[in-house]
Every structure is written in C-alpha cells, then in structure tokens.
Amino acid sequence: MDYLKIDGQRFYNMFVSASNDLEEQKGFVNSLNVFPVPDGDTGSNMSMTLKTAVSEIKNMKSESLGNIARQLAKGALMGARGNSGVILSQILRGISKGLEGKSEANSTEIANSINEGAKFAYKAVMRPTEGTILTIIRSAGEAALSSNTNNVTDLLKEVCDYSEAILNKTPEMLPALKKAKVVDSGGKGLLIILQGMYRALRDGIEDVELQDFEEIDTQSQAQNLDQEDIKYGYCTEFFVHSKNADIQAFKDKLSSMGDSMVVVSDEDIIKVHIHTNDPGWILSQAIKLGELSKIKIDNMREEHRHVLGIDNVNNKGLDVNNSTDDINQDGNDIKKYAFITVAMGAGLANMFKDLGVDCIIEGGQTMNPSTQDILSAVENINAEKIFIFPNNKNIFMAAKQASEISQKSLIVVPTKTIPQGITAITTFNSDLSVEENVKSMEEAIKGVITGSVTYAVRDTEIDGKIIKEGDILGLVDGNIKQVGDDIFKVCEDILDGIVSEDSDLISIYCGKDCDHNKIEEFTHKVENKYSDMDVQCYNGEQPLYYFIISVE
C-alpha cells in the first residue's frame, strides 16, 4: 500500500511487525557468528532488545508518532542486551530524535530520522568498525536521504534494497566474515528489522500483536522458594510524568519500603520499579511529583502459589544474587565500595563471592544481561562507589550505558574474560583512590592471557583450519588456535602456546560438561610439566566451555 504520511498507529504496526520477524529469524542471525562456537547470540540480543522496546508502546497505538518513537527508544535503552542491542537502542534513539514532536511524518521526515539513527549509532561506539551493523544503518541513512520518492512505502523498499546490497558486501570489508563465509550478524539483524517495517506498510498490516517472549522454565525456582522467602510481596511498576523532580530524594524516600528498586529518569519522565508490601504508599509518594501512568502491581506470593516462578530482580531468566548480608537498603549503612560482576556457573559465582563481590549477575556468552538487569543489581546496593566487572566484551557496552543512566556512581572496569575479572578484583586496594585502583586493575588485566576450550557448532574454515561440527576448539583471547577431538589434549596444547618463561601462575576453571573423573590426573600432568609454576584448578561449573584457563 502507498502512504504519503504515517501516523503513530502505523509506526507502531511497523515496529511490532519488525520485532516479530526478528524473533522468528533470530536463530539464523545467531548462526552467522564468525566463530563456530556455541555462544553466537547477536540475534537473541537484538530480538530481546526490540521486544522490550515494543512492549513499552503496546498501549500507545492512538498516540502521536513522536510520543511512540520516544517511548520506543526508552524501552530499548533499558532493555539493551549485548553490543548489538546497545547499538540498536541508539539507532532507535536517533530515530526518535528525528521524529520528535511530530504527530505524523512524511517520507522526507522518515528519511531524516533514519539518518539520525545512524549518527547516534556511530556516536555510541568509540572505534567504529566498517562491515558491521554500523555500516548497514549508515547505508540505510544514505539511501533514505538520496531517495526522491514521496511515498513512505517506496522509501523503505529503497532503504531495504540498498542495505541488503551493502550487507552482502560486508565479507569484503571484514576478512573474518569472508573467511567464515558469512555476512555480518548485527547487520543482518538490522536488515530484518527494516524489512519487517517495510512489509508492514507494503501489506497494509493492521492490529498486529507482539509475539510473547519465550517462556523461561522457572518452575523449579518456584518449588525451591519458600513463601517466607518473599519479603516484599508486590512487584510495583509505573511511570511518573514530572519535570525538575528531585530524583535522589524520591529514591531515598522509597528505599526503606522495599527492595529490587530501580528508579531512572529521562527528561520529564521517571520509571519506577520496586518490590514492596505497601504499593499504595509508594504510589501516594509518587503522585506528589506528577501524573502517574502504566501502573502495574503484581502479587508475587500469589504467583508463587500458582508455581509461575519468581525472580526478585527481573523475569527474563537472569538471576541476580546478593552475596553479602551487609548491603543495607535503609540508607543507614552506606558502604564505601561495592562490586558487581557477571558470571555463569555456580563454581565461578562462589569464587567471586569468596573474593568479596557484593552482587553476581548470572550471565555471560549466551545470556547477556541487559542495561535494566545491571541497573536492578545496582539499585540493590547501598555504596558510595560501585565497581562493575562485565567479564565479557559483549556486556561492556550495556554496563557503560547503565553507568550513564544510573544516579549512583558506577565504575565499569573493562574486563573481557572471567580470569581478567578475578585478577582485577584481587588487585583492588581499599587504601587507594578510585582512579588509582582503576589504573592498577587495568594494568593487571593486561598481564592475563585467557584461553578456553569448547566445541564447534558448524562446519567452517578459519585461518586455514578446517573445522567440522563437533570438533573441540581451543581459543586464546577469542581466536581459534587449536582444533582436535579431545578436550584435555586441546587444553594442554593451548597452555603450551601461552606459557612463557615470564609466567608464574596457571589457573584452570573446569566446566560442568567436563569429565571430572579425569580432572585430577590432568592437573597433576600440568603441575609436573610446569613444575616451576603455581598451578590452580577450580570447579567453575560454567556451561559451554569445558575449560577456561589463564596464564599470568
């Protein structure tokens, strides 16, 4: 169908259609991961980010285009997962900026908004790499601006056609893509979104409904949770429309009335989430600041009785565990420093707890926590300074985004691996300033070489190595160095390649899929081989990776 202008309803339909399409194709997008390891999650991250954004506008169909775009961008900001999700949230933020204050938009205004999305995306990345999602959104903006049509449907078709042509050229821009014989996964995810928007206009799709989030099996969690464990029974969420509100004073007032509190603001709107036993009192305090909207109160004890599953921080499958008892939310005992880290596996979580980490967000390669998940963890901690250790390069941007949104003082330490996170935390010295500690930790993690052992999920060829599905892969700092059929042999070969005469310490973290009957024998072999070094072996219980190893 032809449209000279689109309104809020049409804009809503376009993005719901795009979100549904991406959800259906996220598995394919995941499969485009350059490395054939079982942690390709670009499609999942982008889909969850967009779904969170669209869920924020599901009751706004009749509102203006500008208002819907603005709320869509806010939803994406809070739900952003992984680097691709964070970049997508910035694209939507730019689009929102381009449509600000508009009740409807013509082809020129839509074109300008897409170009604004490209500008915001590039600003969000310190060192932009061409051949990625950034190239695709920039190409989309260029195609939009160069179009001469006044038909919005035709405009989006031109944008999709040109973006697809550029996507097919990404292997020529990035050698890693060419070697893996794939196009960029983030770029493909964005193209699916653009095509979903176009299809909604072309087919005149009306009253499209957002597909439900994938159900998370939380029944076992509910069965293991006693009714008495639910200290605060009502999950209370709402928005406050207010200008010039004292956010910190408002947060201080609410903090003693519940837990799992998240209060974030953006211009003239405040989003509140809190678990409390008195939602009425919470709302009575909030209404003093301004008009309330989207009020949602869930009885968590009732949900528990119906075995629907409960997560005290969020309901998206991620678990945030407080590991100390002195995190006081009543504001009386404020710690000077606190630590948040991301890890997956009970053994690794226990290690971080033993090192004094206050809060552990369960996540990692295949389950990147969102900006909202990180903010939820932050709001459960009462400290002057909070250090965050992402321990994964794909979580770093979400952590940085959380630090920019939060009212608290957050310091994101650029740890890209679990061993780097452990080394950074053990380097911390409470007698030093924040700046001195950050410098010391960043210097320490430079000396950590991280290896890992996993398996191939598909056939491919990388750097002259022929890889078959099911092969055992040995990686060093993310690069495939060994291919074999025995996890212990591959792990030993990886160690041979990274141990040097300057090395002092070898740390081995065994995964849950590792043959633990052979661990002791393998450890003794490593100790004998590197008798002048300290060899430590831990049961990390991490999924997907038989071993995570480090040499310092």
Short mmCIF file of C-alpha atoms in Angstrom, two decimals, residues 277-522:
data_model
loop_
_atom_site.label_atom_id
_atom_site.label_comp_id
_atom_site.label_asym_id
_atom_site.label_seq_id
_atom_site.Cartn_x
_atom_site.Cartn_y
_atom_site.Cartn_z
CA ASN A 277 4.41 -4.61 50.88
CA ASP A 278 2.61 -1.28 50.54
CA PRO A 279 2.16 -0.28 46.88
CA GLY A 280 -0.47 2.27 47.90
CA TRP A 281 2.05 4.23 49.95
CA ILE A 282 4.56 4.09 47.11
CA LEU A 283 2.01 5.50 44.66
CA SER A 284 0.94 8.18 47.12
CA GLN A 285 4.52 9.44 47.31
CA ALA A 286 4.98 9.28 43.55
CA ILE A 287 1.83 11.22 42.74
CA LYS A 288 3.26 14.19 44.63
CA LEU A 289 5.80 14.50 41.82
CA GLY A 290 3.40 14.38 38.91
CA GLU A 291 0.92 12.36 36.88
CA LEU A 292 1.20 8.56 37.02
CA SER A 293 0.78 6.15 34.12
CA LYS A 294 1.19 2.47 33.24
CA ILE A 295 0.66 1.38 36.83
CA LYS A 296 1.25 -2.36 37.21
CA ILE A 297 1.08 -4.23 40.52
CA ASP A 298 1.66 -7.99 40.70
CA ASN A 299 1.10 -10.15 43.78
CA MET A 300 4.26 -12.24 43.78
CA ARG A 301 3.07 -14.50 46.60
CA GLU A 302 0.02 -15.40 44.57
CA GLU A 303 2.21 -16.06 41.53
CA HIS A 304 4.37 -18.31 43.67
CA ARG A 305 1.35 -20.26 44.86
CA HIS A 306 0.45 -20.86 41.24
CA VAL A 307 4.03 -22.00 40.53
CA LEU A 308 4.58 -19.40 37.87
CA GLY A 309 8.11 -18.70 39.02
CA ILE A 310 9.62 -15.71 40.78
CA ASP A 311 12.85 -13.74 40.23
CA ASN A 312 13.44 -10.96 42.72
CA VAL A 313 15.12 -8.75 40.17
CA ASN A 314 13.64 -9.46 36.78
CA ASN A 315 11.59 -12.03 34.88
CA LYS A 316 13.79 -12.63 31.87
CA GLY A 317 15.74 -15.65 33.08
CA LEU A 318 18.67 -13.79 34.60
CA ASP A 319 19.38 -14.17 38.29
CA VAL A 320 21.00 -11.55 40.44
CA ASN A 321 22.45 -12.87 43.67
CA ASN A 322 23.49 -10.71 46.59
CA SER A 323 26.46 -12.37 48.18
CA THR A 324 26.84 -10.35 51.34
CA ASP A 325 24.49 -9.62 54.20
CA ASP A 326 25.61 -6.06 54.86
CA ILE A 327 24.01 -4.44 51.82
CA ASN A 328 21.58 -2.21 53.66
CA GLN A 329 18.80 -0.59 51.68
CA ASP A 330 17.55 1.63 54.51
CA GLY A 331 20.33 4.14 53.92
CA ASN A 332 21.82 3.81 57.40
CA ASP A 333 24.95 1.85 56.50
CA ILE A 334 26.47 3.05 53.27
CA LYS A 335 29.49 1.10 52.16
CA LYS A 336 32.38 2.97 50.64
CA TYR A 337 32.96 0.45 47.84
CA ALA A 338 30.90 -2.37 46.37
CA PHE A 339 31.41 -4.81 43.50
CA ILE A 340 29.15 -6.29 40.83
CA THR A 341 30.32 -8.96 38.45
CA VAL A 342 28.83 -11.08 35.68
CA ALA A 343 29.43 -14.83 35.69
CA MET A 344 27.73 -18.08 34.74
CA GLY A 345 28.26 -21.26 36.70
CA ALA A 346 27.82 -21.96 40.40
CA GLY A 347 31.53 -22.56 40.95
CA LEU A 348 32.55 -19.25 39.41
CA ALA A 349 29.81 -17.46 41.34
CA ASN A 350 31.09 -18.91 44.62
CA MET A 351 34.63 -17.83 43.76
CA PHE A 352 33.53 -14.25 43.23
CA LYS A 353 31.55 -14.35 46.48
CA ASP A 354 34.66 -15.52 48.31
CA LEU A 355 36.53 -12.57 46.81
CA GLY A 356 34.04 -10.17 48.36
CA VAL A 357 31.81 -9.42 45.39
CA ASP A 358 28.51 -7.97 46.59
CA CYS A 359 26.29 -8.94 43.69
CA ILE A 360 26.67 -11.51 40.91
CA ILE A 361 24.55 -11.23 37.78
CA GLU A 362 24.12 -14.62 36.19
CA GLY A 363 25.03 -14.24 32.55
CA GLY A 364 27.78 -14.49 30.03
CA GLN A 365 28.27 -15.56 26.45
CA THR A 366 24.77 -16.82 25.65
CA MET A 367 22.81 -14.75 28.15
CA ASN A 368 24.00 -11.16 28.11
CA PRO A 369 22.36 -9.14 30.89
CA SER A 370 20.52 -6.04 29.74
CA THR A 371 21.06 -2.47 30.86
CA GLN A 372 17.97 -2.91 33.04
CA ASP A 373 19.37 -6.07 34.65
CA ILE A 374 22.55 -4.24 35.58
CA LEU A 375 20.61 -1.25 36.93
CA SER A 376 18.48 -3.62 39.02
CA ALA A 377 21.62 -5.05 40.58
CA VAL A 378 22.99 -1.55 41.18
CA GLU A 379 19.83 -0.41 42.96
CA ASN A 380 20.13 -3.30 45.42
CA ILE A 381 23.47 -1.99 46.64
CA ASN A 382 24.00 0.91 49.01
CA ALA A 383 27.53 2.15 48.42
CA GLU A 384 29.33 5.36 47.53
CA LYS A 385 31.20 3.77 44.62
CA ILE A 386 30.21 0.63 42.75
CA PHE A 387 32.67 -1.23 40.53
CA ILE A 388 31.22 -3.34 37.71
CA PHE A 389 33.17 -6.17 36.08
CA PRO A 390 31.43 -7.26 32.82
CA ASN A 391 33.92 -10.10 32.15
CA ASN A 392 32.76 -10.22 28.53
CA LYS A 393 33.33 -7.79 25.67
CA ASN A 394 29.69 -8.17 24.64
CA ILE A 395 28.44 -6.95 28.02
CA PHE A 396 30.74 -3.94 28.35
CA MET A 397 28.52 -1.54 26.35
CA ALA A 398 25.40 -2.41 28.37
CA ALA A 399 27.38 -1.82 31.57
CA LYS A 400 28.62 1.54 30.29
CA GLN A 401 25.09 2.51 29.32
CA ALA A 402 23.90 1.61 32.82
CA SER A 403 26.64 3.79 34.31
CA GLU A 404 25.43 6.74 32.24
CA ILE A 405 21.80 6.28 33.27
CA SER A 406 22.17 5.46 36.95
CA GLN A 407 22.06 8.13 39.61
CA LYS A 408 24.74 6.23 41.51
CA SER A 409 28.48 6.41 40.98
CA LEU A 410 29.41 3.41 38.81
CA ILE A 411 32.87 2.50 37.58
CA VAL A 412 32.99 -0.04 34.76
CA VAL A 413 36.27 -1.96 34.68
CA PRO A 414 36.95 -3.25 31.13
CA THR A 415 37.30 -6.95 31.96
CA LYS A 416 36.62 -9.15 28.94
CA THR A 417 37.07 -12.60 30.49
CA ILE A 418 36.38 -14.34 33.79
CA PRO A 419 40.12 -14.62 34.64
CA GLN A 420 40.54 -10.89 34.00
CA GLY A 421 37.64 -10.20 36.36
CA ILE A 422 39.16 -12.36 39.09
CA THR A 423 42.57 -10.70 38.70
CA ALA A 424 41.06 -7.21 38.72
CA ILE A 425 39.11 -7.83 41.92
CA THR A 426 42.09 -9.33 43.71
CA THR A 427 44.10 -6.26 42.70
CA PHE A 428 41.70 -3.86 44.41
CA ASN A 429 43.20 -1.92 47.33
CA SER A 430 40.80 -0.01 49.58
CA ASP A 431 43.60 2.34 50.62
CA LEU A 432 43.92 3.67 47.08
CA SER A 433 41.67 6.16 45.32
CA VAL A 434 39.16 5.08 42.69
CA GLU A 435 41.40 6.42 39.95
CA GLU A 436 44.45 4.62 41.33
CA ASN A 437 42.51 1.37 41.63
CA VAL A 438 41.17 1.57 38.09
CA LYS A 439 44.67 2.21 36.77
CA SER A 440 46.05 -0.67 38.82
CA MET A 441 43.31 -3.08 37.72
CA GLU A 442 43.62 -2.14 34.05
CA GLU A 443 47.36 -2.69 34.24
CA ALA A 444 46.88 -6.06 35.97
CA ILE A 445 44.46 -7.46 33.41
CA LYS A 446 46.93 -6.67 30.62
CA GLY A 447 49.07 -9.47 32.04
CA VAL A 448 46.27 -12.05 31.89
CA ILE A 449 46.22 -14.36 28.85
CA THR A 450 42.90 -16.20 28.64
CA GLY A 451 42.32 -19.49 26.86
CA SER A 452 39.20 -21.61 26.57
CA VAL A 453 38.11 -25.00 25.26
CA THR A 454 34.70 -25.51 23.67
CA TYR A 455 33.16 -27.24 20.64
CA ALA A 456 32.24 -26.27 17.08
CA VAL A 457 28.58 -25.84 16.23
CA ARG A 458 29.04 -25.91 12.45
CA ASP A 459 31.50 -26.70 9.67
CA THR A 460 33.76 -23.84 8.59
CA GLU A 461 37.31 -22.87 7.73
CA ILE A 462 39.18 -20.21 9.71
CA ASP A 463 42.80 -19.19 9.22
CA GLY A 464 43.46 -22.32 7.18
CA LYS A 465 41.95 -24.59 9.84
CA ILE A 466 39.27 -26.99 8.58
CA ILE A 467 36.64 -27.24 11.31
CA LYS A 468 33.83 -29.77 11.47
CA GLU A 469 30.74 -29.61 13.64
CA GLY A 470 31.53 -31.25 16.99
CA ASP A 471 35.29 -30.63 16.82
CA ILE A 472 36.95 -29.48 20.04
CA LEU A 473 38.22 -25.91 19.71
CA GLY A 474 40.94 -24.19 21.69
CA LEU A 475 40.79 -20.39 21.78
CA VAL A 476 43.24 -17.78 23.03
CA ASP A 477 41.77 -14.35 23.73
CA GLY A 478 38.89 -15.20 21.42
CA ASN A 479 40.94 -16.55 18.49
CA ILE A 480 40.85 -20.22 17.46
CA LYS A 481 44.31 -21.70 17.89
CA GLN A 482 43.71 -25.44 18.24
CA VAL A 483 41.32 -27.95 16.69
CA GLY A 484 41.12 -31.51 17.97
CA ASP A 485 38.92 -34.28 19.31
CA ASP A 486 40.00 -34.47 22.97
CA ILE A 487 39.30 -31.66 25.43
CA PHE A 488 42.33 -32.42 27.61
CA LYS A 489 44.74 -32.59 24.69
CA VAL A 490 43.41 -29.32 23.26
CA CYS A 491 43.66 -27.67 26.67
CA GLU A 492 47.26 -28.86 27.05
CA ASP A 493 48.14 -27.58 23.58
CA ILE A 494 46.63 -24.19 24.42
CA LEU A 495 48.74 -23.99 27.57
CA ASP A 496 51.88 -24.87 25.60
CA GLY A 497 51.20 -21.90 23.36
CA ILE A 498 50.60 -19.27 26.04
CA VAL A 499 53.00 -20.21 28.83
CA SER A 500 56.27 -18.29 28.65
CA GLU A 501 59.40 -18.01 30.77
CA ASP A 502 57.84 -14.99 32.48
CA SER A 503 54.69 -16.89 33.51
CA ASP A 504 54.12 -17.56 37.20
CA LEU A 505 50.54 -18.78 37.55
CA ILE A 506 48.26 -21.17 35.64
CA SER A 507 44.57 -21.18 36.57
CA ILE A 508 42.18 -23.82 35.21
CA TYR A 509 38.40 -23.48 35.58
CA CYS A 510 36.58 -26.71 34.75
CA GLY A 511 33.14 -26.56 33.14
CA LYS A 512 30.07 -28.57 34.04
CA ASP A 513 30.39 -30.68 30.87
CA CYS A 514 33.98 -31.64 31.61
CA ASP A 515 34.83 -35.23 32.52
CA HIS A 516 35.58 -34.60 36.18
CA ASN A 517 36.89 -38.12 36.71
CA LYS A 518 39.94 -37.16 34.68
CA ILE A 519 40.48 -33.68 36.14
CA GLU A 520 42.84 -34.73 38.94
CA GLU A 521 45.02 -36.75 36.56
CA PHE A 522 45.14 -33.84 34.10
#
